[in-house]
Each structure stands twice: as C-alpha cells, then as structure tokens.
Amino acid sequence: MQFTETNNRYLIRLEKGEEIIKSLTAFCSQNTIKSGELWAIGAVLSAEIGFYHLDKKNYSFKQFNTPHEIASLIGNVALVDGKPFLHIHTVLADENFACVGGHLKEATVGATCEVYLTNLDTEINRKFDEEIGLKLLDCKAIP
Ligand code: ZN
C-alpha cells in the first residue's frame, strides 16, 4: 500500500494481492478515521459479494474467482463497537464486459486499486436496527 494525504483526503494505492476490506479497515484504524466516504477503481483477482434479503434478514453471498475490473466501488466508514467498519458496494466487470454487483464482503486486488478516502473528521456509529436486522448508520455525529 502507498498513500498520500491532503486536507483530510487520502489517495491510497492498494497492491496486487492485498485484501481490500482488510487493508482499508487497518488503514482507518491506523489513521483514527471514525467516519468517512470512499470510492475506488481498479481490478480484482477474486471477490465475494452479497445480496441482503430484508424478509429473511440474511445475506446470500457469491464468490467470483476470475479477474474483474472494478467498474465502481463506493462506500463509507463508521464505527462499530469503537472500531472502524467499512460498508462497501461494488460493480465488477468480467472479460466479456458482463457486470455483477452487490455488497462487497471481500476482494483481492489484481492490477491495482486506486482509492480516494475522505475523513469526515467526526465520530459516526452504527446501531443495530431490529426491524431491518442490520447495524445502520446513526447519523448523529459525536463532536
Ligand atoms: Zn451493503
């Protein structure tokens, strides 16, 4: 990983073989990022993405073990139990230009992954919502 910072914004280059969620979560911990937004482009060697069934309150996950372009990757950072938690969605394109997309569980970087991350410089937490079955953003910032 390489990165540079300017005015609470980071440009991060993840290297081939790095796991995206794991690497970015560690980066947020190391840089004390308690809320943020991010987007990225690049490519993956493999990825696991999910779809949330609101009626059953669980995810279906599917693993892809072939290279894909990261046509889009977008997400946010908030705290769960005091630690940075990344919520990321993505659209991935294969060599035939067919796209799949969903909630990103994990992905291994291929050629590169170019991430722009903005630190919102406040504390935002996620709280469990009984009706939805997920830890949702609690948008009341803690100054
Ligand atoms: Zn999601």
mmCIF file of N, CA and C and ligand atoms in Angstrom:
data_model
loop_
_atom_site.group_PDB
_atom_site.id
_atom_site.type_symbol
_atom_site.label_atom_id
_atom_site.label_comp_id
_atom_site.label_asym_id
_atom_site.label_seq_id
_atom_site.Cartn_x
_atom_site.Cartn_y
_atom_site.Cartn_z
ATOM 1 N N MET A 1 0.835 -1.193 0.000
ATOM 2 C CA MET A 1 0.000 0.000 0.000
ATOM 3 C C MET A 1 0.871 1.244 0.000
ATOM 4 N N GLN A 2 0.452 2.199 -0.819
ATOM 5 C CA GLN A 2 1.056 3.524 -0.765
ATOM 6 C C GLN A 2 -0.081 4.508 -0.517
ATOM 7 N N PHE A 3 0.229 5.633 0.141
ATOM 8 C CA PHE A 3 -0.808 6.651 0.253
ATOM 9 C C PHE A 3 -0.212 8.032 0.408
ATOM 10 N N THR A 4 -1.036 9.016 0.104
ATOM 11 C CA THR A 4 -0.676 10.404 0.365
ATOM 12 C C THR A 4 -1.908 11.089 0.932
ATOM 13 N N GLU A 5 -1.700 12.127 1.734
ATOM 14 C CA GLU A 5 -2.812 12.815 2.395
ATOM 15 C C GLU A 5 -2.767 14.298 2.120
ATOM 16 N N THR A 6 -3.941 14.884 1.903
ATOM 17 C CA THR A 6 -4.033 16.334 1.826
ATOM 18 C C THR A 6 -5.420 16.764 2.294
ATOM 19 N N ASN A 7 -5.478 17.677 3.241
ATOM 20 C CA ASN A 7 -6.747 18.237 3.739
ATOM 21 C C ASN A 7 -7.798 17.175 4.061
ATOM 22 N N ASN A 8 -7.420 16.186 4.877
ATOM 23 C CA ASN A 8 -8.362 15.147 5.301
ATOM 24 C C ASN A 8 -8.782 14.205 4.172
ATOM 25 N N ARG A 9 -8.099 14.278 3.037
ATOM 26 C CA ARG A 9 -8.388 13.332 1.943
ATOM 27 C C ARG A 9 -7.152 12.488 1.706
ATOM 28 N N TYR A 10 -7.384 11.216 1.497
ATOM 29 C CA TYR A 10 -6.285 10.279 1.249
ATOM 30 C C TYR A 10 -6.439 9.686 -0.145
ATOM 31 N N LEU A 11 -5.320 9.566 -0.808
ATOM 32 C CA LEU A 11 -5.239 8.765 -2.023
ATOM 33 C C LEU A 11 -4.407 7.539 -1.651
ATOM 34 N N ILE A 12 -5.035 6.363 -1.798
ATOM 35 C CA ILE A 12 -4.405 5.104 -1.382
ATOM 36 C C ILE A 12 -4.286 4.193 -2.590
ATOM 37 N N ARG A 13 -3.114 3.646 -2.790
ATOM 38 C CA ARG A 13 -2.941 2.654 -3.864
ATOM 39 C C ARG A 13 -2.716 1.292 -3.231
ATOM 40 N N LEU A 14 -3.683 0.403 -3.395
ATOM 41 C CA LEU A 14 -3.522 -0.964 -2.888
ATOM 42 C C LEU A 14 -2.796 -1.791 -3.938
ATOM 43 N N GLU A 15 -1.995 -2.733 -3.454
ATOM 44 C CA GLU A 15 -1.138 -3.535 -4.343
ATOM 45 C C GLU A 15 -1.798 -4.880 -4.668
ATOM 46 N N LYS A 16 -1.347 -5.472 -5.745
ATOM 47 C CA LYS A 16 -1.794 -6.815 -6.139
ATOM 48 C C LYS A 16 -1.684 -7.772 -4.954
ATOM 49 N N GLY A 17 -2.753 -8.499 -4.689
ATOM 50 C CA GLY A 17 -2.744 -9.484 -3.616
ATOM 51 C C GLY A 17 -3.303 -8.977 -2.296
ATOM 52 N N GLU A 18 -3.429 -7.662 -2.119
ATOM 53 C CA GLU A 18 -3.987 -7.129 -0.871
ATOM 54 C C GLU A 18 -5.501 -7.363 -0.849
ATOM 55 N N GLU A 19 -6.009 -7.656 0.339
ATOM 56 C CA GLU A 19 -7.458 -7.812 0.501
ATOM 57 C C GLU A 19 -8.015 -6.414 0.799
ATOM 58 N N ILE A 20 -9.003 -5.990 0.015
ATOM 59 C CA ILE A 20 -9.448 -4.590 0.044
ATOM 60 C C ILE A 20 -10.039 -4.191 1.395
ATOM 61 N N ILE A 21 -11.016 -4.936 1.885
ATOM 62 C CA ILE A 21 -11.697 -4.546 3.138
ATOM 63 C C ILE A 21 -10.717 -4.571 4.314
ATOM 64 N N LYS A 22 -9.942 -5.654 4.374
ATOM 65 C CA LYS A 22 -8.981 -5.808 5.474
ATOM 66 C C LYS A 22 -7.958 -4.665 5.467
ATOM 67 N N SER A 23 -7.417 -4.358 4.308
ATOM 68 C CA SER A 23 -6.386 -3.315 4.197
ATOM 69 C C SER A 23 -6.947 -1.939 4.540
ATOM 70 N N LEU A 24 -8.138 -1.632 4.033
ATOM 71 C CA LEU A 24 -8.710 -0.305 4.280
ATOM 72 C C LEU A 24 -9.187 -0.159 5.724
ATOM 73 N N THR A 25 -9.667 -1.253 6.327
ATOM 74 C CA THR A 25 -10.067 -1.207 7.738
ATOM 75 C C THR A 25 -8.845 -0.931 8.609
ATOM 76 N N ALA A 26 -7.739 -1.605 8.314
ATOM 77 C CA ALA A 26 -6.492 -1.386 9.063
ATOM 78 C C ALA A 26 -6.005 0.052 8.857
ATOM 79 N N PHE A 27 -6.123 0.555 7.640
ATOM 80 C CA PHE A 27 -5.712 1.934 7.346
ATOM 81 C C PHE A 27 -6.527 2.919 8.185
ATOM 82 N N CYS A 28 -7.845 2.704 8.257
ATOM 83 C CA CYS A 28 -8.714 3.598 9.037
ATOM 84 C C CYS A 28 -8.368 3.538 10.520
ATOM 85 N N SER A 29 -8.057 2.352 11.030
ATOM 86 C CA SER A 29 -7.644 2.219 12.435
ATOM 87 C C SER A 29 -6.360 3.003 12.682
ATOM 88 N N GLN A 30 -5.384 2.793 11.806
ATOM 89 C CA GLN A 30 -4.076 3.431 11.987
ATOM 90 C C GLN A 30 -4.160 4.947 11.889
ATOM 91 N N ASN A 31 -5.119 5.456 11.112
ATOM 92 C CA ASN A 31 -5.224 6.898 10.912
ATOM 93 C C ASN A 31 -6.399 7.520 11.676
ATOM 94 N N THR A 32 -6.962 6.742 12.624
ATOM 95 C CA THR A 32 -8.035 7.203 13.510
ATOM 96 C C THR A 32 -9.190 7.844 12.732
ATOM 97 N N ILE A 33 -9.626 7.165 11.672
ATOM 98 C CA ILE A 33 -10.759 7.645 10.879
ATOM 99 C C ILE A 33 -12.036 7.040 11.468
ATOM 100 N N LYS A 34 -12.907 7.912 12.028
ATOM 101 C CA LYS A 34 -14.124 7.463 12.704
ATOM 102 C C LYS A 34 -15.372 7.631 11.849
ATOM 103 N N SER A 35 -15.222 8.290 10.729
ATOM 104 C CA SER A 35 -16.282 8.348 9.718
ATOM 105 C C SER A 35 -15.650 8.848 8.425
ATOM 106 N N GLY A 36 -16.180 8.356 7.331
ATOM 107 C CA GLY A 36 -15.600 8.765 6.057
ATOM 108 C C GLY A 36 -16.400 8.245 4.890
ATOM 109 N N GLU A 37 -15.975 8.687 3.718
ATOM 110 C CA GLU A 37 -16.579 8.191 2.487
ATOM 111 C C GLU A 37 -15.445 7.817 1.555
ATOM 112 N N LEU A 38 -15.705 6.863 0.667
ATOM 113 C CA LEU A 38 -14.640 6.439 -0.227
ATOM 114 C C LEU A 38 -15.198 5.948 -1.554
ATOM 115 N N TRP A 39 -14.331 6.029 -2.542
ATOM 116 C CA TRP A 39 -14.632 5.388 -3.820
ATOM 117 C C TRP A 39 -13.323 4.876 -4.381
ATOM 118 N N ALA A 40 -13.433 3.931 -5.317
ATOM 119 C CA ALA A 40 -12.226 3.351 -5.894
ATOM 120 C C ALA A 40 -12.511 2.776 -7.272
ATOM 121 N N ILE A 41 -11.449 2.677 -8.042
ATOM 122 C CA ILE A 41 -11.466 1.924 -9.295
ATOM 123 C C ILE A 41 -10.229 1.053 -9.319
ATOM 124 N N GLY A 42 -10.204 0.071 -10.205
ATOM 125 C CA GLY A 42 -9.055 -0.820 -10.282
ATOM 126 C C GLY A 42 -9.480 -2.171 -10.814
ATOM 127 N N ALA A 43 -8.912 -3.214 -10.234
ATOM 128 C CA ALA A 43 -9.237 -4.566 -10.688
ATOM 129 C C ALA A 43 -9.052 -5.544 -9.534
ATOM 130 N N VAL A 44 -9.788 -6.641 -9.604
ATOM 131 C CA VAL A 44 -9.664 -7.688 -8.582
ATOM 132 C C VAL A 44 -9.347 -9.022 -9.232
ATOM 133 N N LEU A 45 -8.674 -9.884 -8.464
ATOM 134 C CA LEU A 45 -8.416 -11.263 -8.888
ATOM 135 C C LEU A 45 -9.577 -12.154 -8.485
ATOM 136 N N SER A 46 -10.182 -11.804 -7.353
ATOM 137 C CA SER A 46 -11.338 -12.551 -6.850
ATOM 138 C C SER A 46 -12.144 -11.625 -5.954
ATOM 139 N N ALA A 47 -13.390 -11.990 -5.757
ATOM 140 C CA ALA A 47 -14.245 -11.166 -4.898
ATOM 141 C C ALA A 47 -15.427 -11.989 -4.422
ATOM 142 N N GLU A 48 -15.939 -11.617 -3.251
ATOM 143 C CA GLU A 48 -17.165 -12.212 -2.743
ATOM 144 C C GLU A 48 -18.134 -11.074 -2.479
ATOM 145 N N ILE A 49 -19.306 -11.151 -3.126
ATOM 146 C CA ILE A 49 -20.293 -10.090 -2.967
ATOM 147 C C ILE A 49 -21.621 -10.681 -2.503
ATOM 148 N N GLY A 50 -22.435 -9.832 -1.903
ATOM 149 C CA GLY A 50 -23.664 -10.327 -1.302
ATOM 150 C C GLY A 50 -24.895 -9.515 -1.656
ATOM 151 N N PHE A 51 -26.029 -10.153 -1.397
ATOM 152 C CA PHE A 51 -27.340 -9.517 -1.544
ATOM 153 C C PHE A 51 -28.093 -9.730 -0.235
ATOM 154 N N TYR A 52 -28.640 -8.650 0.332
ATOM 155 C CA TYR A 52 -29.337 -8.755 1.616
ATOM 156 C C TYR A 52 -30.832 -8.995 1.396
ATOM 157 N N HIS A 53 -31.312 -10.101 1.978
ATOM 158 C CA HIS A 53 -32.746 -10.408 1.921
ATOM 159 C C HIS A 53 -33.409 -9.780 3.141
ATOM 160 N N LEU A 54 -34.095 -8.686 2.908
ATOM 161 C CA LEU A 54 -34.715 -7.971 4.018
ATOM 162 C C LEU A 54 -35.752 -8.835 4.735
ATOM 163 N N ASP A 55 -36.498 -9.664 3.967
ATOM 164 C CA ASP A 55 -37.531 -10.503 4.586
ATOM 165 C C ASP A 55 -36.923 -11.587 5.486
ATOM 166 N N LYS A 56 -35.791 -12.131 5.076
ATOM 167 C CA LYS A 56 -35.149 -13.196 5.874
ATOM 168 C C LYS A 56 -34.065 -12.660 6.803
ATOM 169 N N LYS A 57 -33.716 -11.396 6.613
ATOM 170 C CA LYS A 57 -32.657 -10.746 7.403
ATOM 171 C C LYS A 57 -31.324 -11.493 7.326
ATOM 172 N N ASN A 58 -31.004 -11.934 6.110
ATOM 173 C CA ASN A 58 -29.672 -12.515 5.926
ATOM 174 C C ASN A 58 -29.177 -12.270 4.499
ATOM 175 N N TYR A 59 -27.888 -12.519 4.333
ATOM 176 C CA TYR A 59 -27.261 -12.298 3.029
ATOM 177 C C TYR A 59 -27.114 -13.613 2.262
ATOM 178 N N SER A 60 -27.246 -13.526 0.938
ATOM 179 C CA SER A 60 -26.730 -14.569 0.056
ATOM 180 C C SER A 60 -25.402 -14.043 -0.454
ATOM 181 N N PHE A 61 -24.364 -14.883 -0.421
ATOM 182 C CA PHE A 61 -23.063 -14.457 -0.928
ATOM 183 C C PHE A 61 -22.668 -15.306 -2.124
ATOM 184 N N LYS A 62 -21.925 -14.702 -3.034
ATOM 185 C CA LYS A 62 -21.402 -15.436 -4.165
ATOM 186 C C LYS A 62 -19.938 -15.082 -4.372
ATOM 187 N N GLN A 63 -19.128 -16.109 -4.571
ATOM 188 C CA GLN A 63 -17.684 -15.935 -4.762
ATOM 189 C C GLN A 63 -17.367 -15.929 -6.257
ATOM 190 N N PHE A 64 -16.534 -14.983 -6.670
ATOM 191 C CA PHE A 64 -16.056 -14.925 -8.053
ATOM 192 C C PHE A 64 -14.549 -15.079 -8.031
ATOM 193 N N ASN A 65 -14.044 -16.098 -8.728
ATOM 194 C CA ASN A 65 -12.604 -16.367 -8.691
ATOM 195 C C ASN A 65 -11.898 -16.064 -10.006
ATOM 196 N N THR A 66 -12.510 -15.201 -10.796
ATOM 197 C CA THR A 66 -11.862 -14.783 -12.043
ATOM 198 C C THR A 66 -11.636 -13.272 -11.984
ATOM 199 N N PRO A 67 -10.632 -12.783 -12.735
ATOM 200 C CA PRO A 67 -10.346 -11.346 -12.701
ATOM 201 C C PRO A 67 -11.520 -10.504 -13.201
ATOM 202 N N HIS A 68 -11.730 -9.396 -12.533
ATOM 203 C CA HIS A 68 -12.769 -8.431 -12.911
ATOM 204 C C HIS A 68 -12.201 -7.027 -12.789
ATOM 205 N N GLU A 69 -12.686 -6.147 -13.643
ATOM 206 C CA GLU A 69 -12.444 -4.720 -13.446
ATOM 207 C C GLU A 69 -13.354 -4.241 -12.318
ATOM 208 N N ILE A 70 -12.838 -3.341 -11.491
ATOM 209 C CA ILE A 70 -13.719 -2.650 -10.541
ATOM 210 C C ILE A 70 -14.311 -1.477 -11.315
ATOM 211 N N ALA A 71 -15.504 -1.709 -11.873
ATOM 212 C CA ALA A 71 -16.152 -0.640 -12.641
ATOM 213 C C ALA A 71 -16.597 0.475 -11.702
ATOM 214 N N SER A 72 -16.947 0.074 -10.477
ATOM 215 C CA SER A 72 -17.317 1.048 -9.456
ATOM 216 C C SER A 72 -17.181 0.410 -8.089
ATOM 217 N N LEU A 73 -16.704 1.182 -7.160
ATOM 218 C CA LEU A 73 -16.653 0.744 -5.765
ATOM 219 C C LEU A 73 -16.887 2.000 -4.941
ATOM 220 N N ILE A 74 -17.875 1.915 -4.049
ATOM 221 C CA ILE A 74 -18.243 3.109 -3.287
ATOM 222 C C ILE A 74 -18.665 2.674 -1.892
ATOM 223 N N GLY A 75 -18.331 3.483 -0.893
ATOM 224 C CA GLY A 75 -18.691 3.064 0.446
ATOM 225 C C GLY A 75 -18.440 4.120 1.492
ATOM 226 N N ASN A 76 -18.619 3.680 2.745
ATOM 227 C CA ASN A 76 -18.412 4.615 3.848
ATOM 228 C C ASN A 76 -17.739 3.928 5.018
ATOM 229 N N VAL A 77 -17.327 4.747 5.964
ATOM 230 C CA VAL A 77 -16.656 4.282 7.179
ATOM 231 C C VAL A 77 -17.423 4.829 8.372
ATOM 232 N N ALA A 78 -17.708 3.973 9.334
ATOM 233 C CA ALA A 78 -18.295 4.401 10.604
ATOM 234 C C ALA A 78 -17.772 3.432 11.661
ATOM 235 N N LEU A 79 -18.112 3.690 12.917
ATOM 236 C CA LEU A 79 -17.619 2.826 13.982
ATOM 237 C C LEU A 79 -18.656 1.784 14.383
ATOM 238 N N VAL A 80 -18.176 0.563 14.595
ATOM 239 C CA VAL A 80 -18.974 -0.495 15.207
ATOM 240 C C VAL A 80 -18.147 -1.002 16.390
ATOM 241 N N ASP A 81 -18.740 -0.903 17.594
ATOM 242 C CA ASP A 81 -18.029 -1.295 18.815
ATOM 243 C C ASP A 81 -16.683 -0.575 18.927
ATOM 244 N N GLY A 82 -16.669 0.693 18.526
ATOM 245 C CA GLY A 82 -15.482 1.520 18.674
ATOM 246 C C GLY A 82 -14.404 1.321 17.625
ATOM 247 N N LYS A 83 -14.662 0.434 16.661
ATOM 248 C CA LYS A 83 -13.658 0.173 15.629
ATOM 249 C C LYS A 83 -14.193 0.548 14.246
ATOM 250 N N PRO A 84 -13.314 1.002 13.338
ATOM 251 C CA PRO A 84 -13.776 1.356 12.001
ATOM 252 C C PRO A 84 -14.400 0.156 11.294
ATOM 253 N N PHE A 85 -15.558 0.412 10.679
ATOM 254 C CA PHE A 85 -16.270 -0.604 9.920
ATOM 255 C C PHE A 85 -16.552 -0.027 8.546
ATOM 256 N N LEU A 86 -16.169 -0.754 7.503
ATOM 257 C CA LEU A 86 -16.376 -0.276 6.140
ATOM 258 C C LEU A 86 -17.593 -0.945 5.522
ATOM 259 N N HIS A 87 -18.461 -0.131 4.957
ATOM 260 C CA HIS A 87 -19.618 -0.643 4.220
ATOM 261 C C HIS A 87 -19.397 -0.268 2.767
ATOM 262 N N ILE A 88 -19.198 -1.280 1.916
ATOM 263 C CA ILE A 88 -18.803 -1.042 0.525
ATOM 264 C C ILE A 88 -19.701 -1.817 -0.430
ATOM 265 N N HIS A 89 -20.109 -1.135 -1.485
ATOM 266 C CA HIS A 89 -20.811 -1.797 -2.584
ATOM 267 C C HIS A 89 -19.963 -1.658 -3.843
ATOM 268 N N THR A 90 -20.143 -2.602 -4.774
ATOM 269 C CA THR A 90 -19.296 -2.579 -5.957
ATOM 270 C C THR A 90 -20.019 -3.125 -7.186
ATOM 271 N N VAL A 91 -19.540 -2.701 -8.334
ATOM 272 C CA VAL A 91 -19.921 -3.298 -9.616
ATOM 273 C C VAL A 91 -18.634 -3.776 -10.264
ATOM 274 N N LEU A 92 -18.611 -5.054 -10.643
ATOM 275 C CA LEU A 92 -17.419 -5.671 -11.224
ATOM 276 C C LEU A 92 -17.728 -6.131 -12.644
ATOM 277 N N ALA A 93 -16.780 -5.928 -13.551
ATOM 278 C CA ALA A 93 -16.987 -6.286 -14.957
ATOM 279 C C ALA A 93 -15.983 -7.361 -15.372
ATOM 280 N N ASP A 94 -16.464 -8.430 -16.011
ATOM 281 C CA ASP A 94 -15.556 -9.517 -16.423
ATOM 282 C C ASP A 94 -15.013 -9.277 -17.825
ATOM 283 N N GLU A 95 -14.234 -10.249 -18.339
ATOM 284 C CA GLU A 95 -13.561 -10.042 -19.633
ATOM 285 C C GLU A 95 -14.543 -9.942 -20.794
ATOM 286 N N ASN A 96 -15.780 -10.376 -20.573
ATOM 287 C CA ASN A 96 -16.808 -10.235 -21.609
ATOM 288 C C ASN A 96 -17.672 -8.997 -21.378
ATOM 289 N N PHE A 97 -17.226 -8.165 -20.443
ATOM 290 C CA PHE A 97 -17.887 -6.895 -20.127
ATOM 291 C C PHE A 97 -19.217 -7.094 -19.408
ATOM 292 N N ALA A 98 -19.441 -8.290 -18.891
ATOM 293 C CA ALA A 98 -20.650 -8.547 -18.110
ATOM 294 C C ALA A 98 -20.396 -8.108 -16.669
ATOM 295 N N CYS A 99 -21.396 -7.468 -16.090
ATOM 296 C CA CYS A 99 -21.246 -6.923 -14.743
ATOM 297 C C CYS A 99 -22.027 -7.712 -13.697
ATOM 298 N N VAL A 100 -21.446 -7.786 -12.523
ATOM 299 C CA VAL A 100 -22.138 -8.276 -11.342
ATOM 300 C C VAL A 100 -21.933 -7.209 -10.273
ATOM 301 N N GLY A 101 -22.814 -7.198 -9.297
ATOM 302 C CA GLY A 101 -22.652 -6.176 -8.279
ATOM 303 C C GLY A 101 -23.362 -6.523 -7.002
ATOM 304 N N GLY A 102 -22.997 -5.817 -5.952
ATOM 305 C CA GLY A 102 -23.645 -6.013 -4.670
ATOM 306 C C GLY A 102 -22.793 -5.518 -3.523
ATOM 307 N N HIS A 103 -23.124 -6.049 -2.355
ATOM 308 C CA HIS A 103 -22.442 -5.698 -1.108
ATOM 309 C C HIS A 103 -21.101 -6.443 -1.081
ATOM 310 N N LEU A 104 -20.020 -5.704 -0.947
ATOM 311 C CA LEU A 104 -18.691 -6.332 -1.004
ATOM 312 C C LEU A 104 -18.311 -6.940 0.340
ATOM 313 N N LYS A 105 -18.085 -8.258 0.333
ATOM 314 C CA LYS A 105 -17.630 -8.930 1.554
ATOM 315 C C LYS A 105 -16.107 -8.952 1.600
ATOM 316 N N GLU A 106 -15.497 -9.367 0.510
ATOM 317 C CA GLU A 106 -14.038 -9.299 0.409
ATOM 318 C C GLU A 106 -13.614 -9.383 -1.040
ATOM 319 N N ALA A 107 -12.401 -8.882 -1.321
ATOM 320 C CA ALA A 107 -11.884 -8.899 -2.685
ATOM 321 C C ALA A 107 -10.372 -8.774 -2.645
ATOM 322 N N THR A 108 -9.713 -9.493 -3.533
ATOM 323 C CA THR A 108 -8.261 -9.437 -3.628
ATOM 324 C C THR A 108 -7.875 -8.606 -4.843
ATOM 325 N N VAL A 109 -7.009 -7.619 -4.608
ATOM 326 C CA VAL A 109 -6.618 -6.684 -5.663
ATOM 327 C C VAL A 109 -5.874 -7.402 -6.786
ATOM 328 N N GLY A 110 -6.220 -7.015 -8.037
ATOM 329 C CA GLY A 110 -5.487 -7.501 -9.211
ATOM 330 C C GLY A 110 -4.421 -6.483 -9.589
ATOM 331 N N ALA A 111 -4.564 -5.855 -10.757
ATOM 332 C CA ALA A 111 -3.544 -4.910 -11.240
ATOM 333 C C ALA A 111 -3.281 -3.781 -10.240
ATOM 334 N N THR A 112 -4.345 -3.199 -9.751
ATOM 335 C CA THR A 112 -4.218 -2.100 -8.787
ATOM 336 C C THR A 112 -5.586 -1.801 -8.211
ATOM 337 N N CYS A 113 -5.596 -1.001 -7.158
ATOM 338 C CA CYS A 113 -6.858 -0.466 -6.645
ATOM 339 C C CYS A 113 -6.571 0.942 -6.160
ATOM 340 N N GLU A 114 -7.198 1.923 -6.797
ATOM 341 C CA GLU A 114 -6.959 3.332 -6.514
ATOM 342 C C GLU A 114 -8.124 3.888 -5.725
ATOM 343 N N VAL A 115 -7.853 4.203 -4.462
ATOM 344 C CA VAL A 115 -8.903 4.571 -3.519
ATOM 345 C C VAL A 115 -8.772 6.040 -3.135
ATOM 346 N N TYR A 116 -9.867 6.766 -3.194
ATOM 347 C CA TYR A 116 -9.924 8.128 -2.649
ATOM 348 C C TYR A 116 -10.823 8.067 -1.426
ATOM 349 N N LEU A 117 -10.257 8.426 -0.274
ATOM 350 C CA LEU A 117 -10.953 8.322 1.009
ATOM 351 C C LEU A 117 -10.978 9.696 1.665
ATOM 352 N N THR A 118 -12.172 10.148 2.035
ATOM 353 C CA THR A 118 -12.306 11.420 2.743
ATOM 354 C C THR A 118 -12.639 11.148 4.201
ATOM 355 N N ASN A 119 -11.822 11.709 5.095
ATOM 356 C CA ASN A 119 -12.087 11.619 6.523
ATOM 357 C C ASN A 119 -13.078 12.716 6.882
ATOM 358 N N LEU A 120 -14.281 12.326 7.366
ATOM 359 C CA LEU A 120 -15.303 13.323 7.694
ATOM 360 C C LEU A 120 -15.033 13.987 9.043
ATOM 361 N N ASP A 121 -14.010 13.486 9.722
ATOM 362 C CA ASP A 121 -13.480 14.152 10.908
ATOM 363 C C ASP A 121 -14.512 14.343 12.019
ATOM 364 N N THR A 122 -15.372 13.349 12.184
ATOM 365 C CA THR A 122 -16.293 13.331 13.312
ATOM 366 C C THR A 122 -16.523 11.857 13.631
ATOM 367 N N GLU A 123 -17.229 11.583 14.717
ATOM 368 C CA GLU A 123 -17.473 10.180 15.061
ATOM 369 C C GLU A 123 -18.897 9.799 14.688
ATOM 370 N N ILE A 124 -19.027 8.804 13.826
ATOM 371 C CA ILE A 124 -20.339 8.270 13.459
ATOM 372 C C ILE A 124 -20.343 6.786 13.821
ATOM 373 N N ASN A 125 -21.401 6.350 14.498
ATOM 374 C CA ASN A 125 -21.513 4.947 14.907
ATOM 375 C C ASN A 125 -22.612 4.246 14.123
ATOM 376 N N ARG A 126 -22.546 2.928 14.123
ATOM 377 C CA ARG A 126 -23.633 2.105 13.589
ATOM 378 C C ARG A 126 -24.365 1.469 14.759
ATOM 379 N N LYS A 127 -25.701 1.465 14.659
ATOM 380 C CA LYS A 127 -26.518 0.869 15.720
ATOM 381 C C LYS A 127 -27.423 -0.191 15.121
ATOM 382 N N PHE A 128 -27.591 -1.282 15.833
ATOM 383 C CA PHE A 128 -28.430 -2.377 15.342
ATOM 384 C C PHE A 128 -29.887 -1.946 15.282
ATOM 385 N N ASP A 129 -30.532 -2.210 14.147
ATOM 386 C CA ASP A 129 -31.946 -1.900 13.940
ATOM 387 C C ASP A 129 -32.712 -3.224 13.877
ATOM 388 N N GLU A 130 -33.594 -3.433 14.844
ATOM 389 C CA GLU A 130 -34.332 -4.706 14.950
ATOM 390 C C GLU A 130 -35.157 -5.002 13.699
ATOM 391 N N GLU A 131 -35.846 -3.984 13.190
ATOM 392 C CA GLU A 131 -36.736 -4.202 12.046
ATOM 393 C C GLU A 131 -35.958 -4.589 10.798
ATOM 394 N N ILE A 132 -34.826 -3.947 10.580
ATOM 395 C CA ILE A 132 -34.042 -4.179 9.376
ATOM 396 C C ILE A 132 -33.086 -5.361 9.541
ATOM 397 N N GLY A 133 -32.610 -5.546 10.752
ATOM 398 C CA GLY A 133 -31.700 -6.671 11.006
ATOM 399 C C GLY A 133 -30.244 -6.362 10.719
ATOM 400 N N LEU A 134 -29.948 -5.066 10.590
ATOM 401 C CA LEU A 134 -28.565 -4.652 10.292
ATOM 402 C C LEU A 134 -28.159 -3.515 11.224
ATOM 403 N N LYS A 135 -26.855 -3.305 11.323
ATOM 404 C CA LYS A 135 -26.342 -2.142 12.053
ATOM 405 C C LYS A 135 -26.356 -0.960 11.093
ATOM 406 N N LEU A 136 -27.283 -0.042 11.307
ATOM 407 C CA LEU A 136 -27.462 1.109 10.408
ATOM 408 C C LEU A 136 -26.716 2.325 10.937
ATOM 409 N N LEU A 137 -26.428 3.255 10.026
ATOM 410 C CA LEU A 137 -25.751 4.480 10.403
ATOM 411 C C LEU A 137 -26.596 5.275 11.397
ATOM 412 N N ASP A 138 -25.979 5.694 12.467
ATOM 413 C CA ASP A 138 -26.598 6.636 13.406
ATOM 414 C C ASP A 138 -25.986 7.986 13.043
ATOM 415 N N CYS A 139 -26.738 8.786 12.305
ATOM 416 C CA CYS A 139 -26.156 9.990 11.691
ATOM 417 C C CYS A 139 -25.934 11.140 12.656
ATOM 418 N N LYS A 140 -26.269 10.931 13.930
ATOM 419 C CA LYS A 140 -25.990 11.992 14.895
ATOM 420 C C LYS A 140 -24.490 11.949 15.207
ATOM 421 N N ALA A 141 -23.783 12.917 14.681
ATOM 422 C CA ALA A 141 -22.328 12.961 14.883
ATOM 423 C C ALA A 141 -21.995 13.257 16.333
ATOM 424 N N ILE A 142 -20.933 12.666 16.805
ATOM 425 C CA ILE A 142 -20.438 12.952 18.143
ATOM 426 C C ILE A 142 -19.247 13.896 17.988
ATOM 427 N N PRO A 143 -19.418 15.153 18.424
ATOM 428 C CA PRO A 143 -18.350 16.145 18.193
ATOM 429 C C PRO A 143 -17.071 15.812 18.975
HETATM 430 ZN ZN ZN B 1 -24.333 -3.298 1.915
#
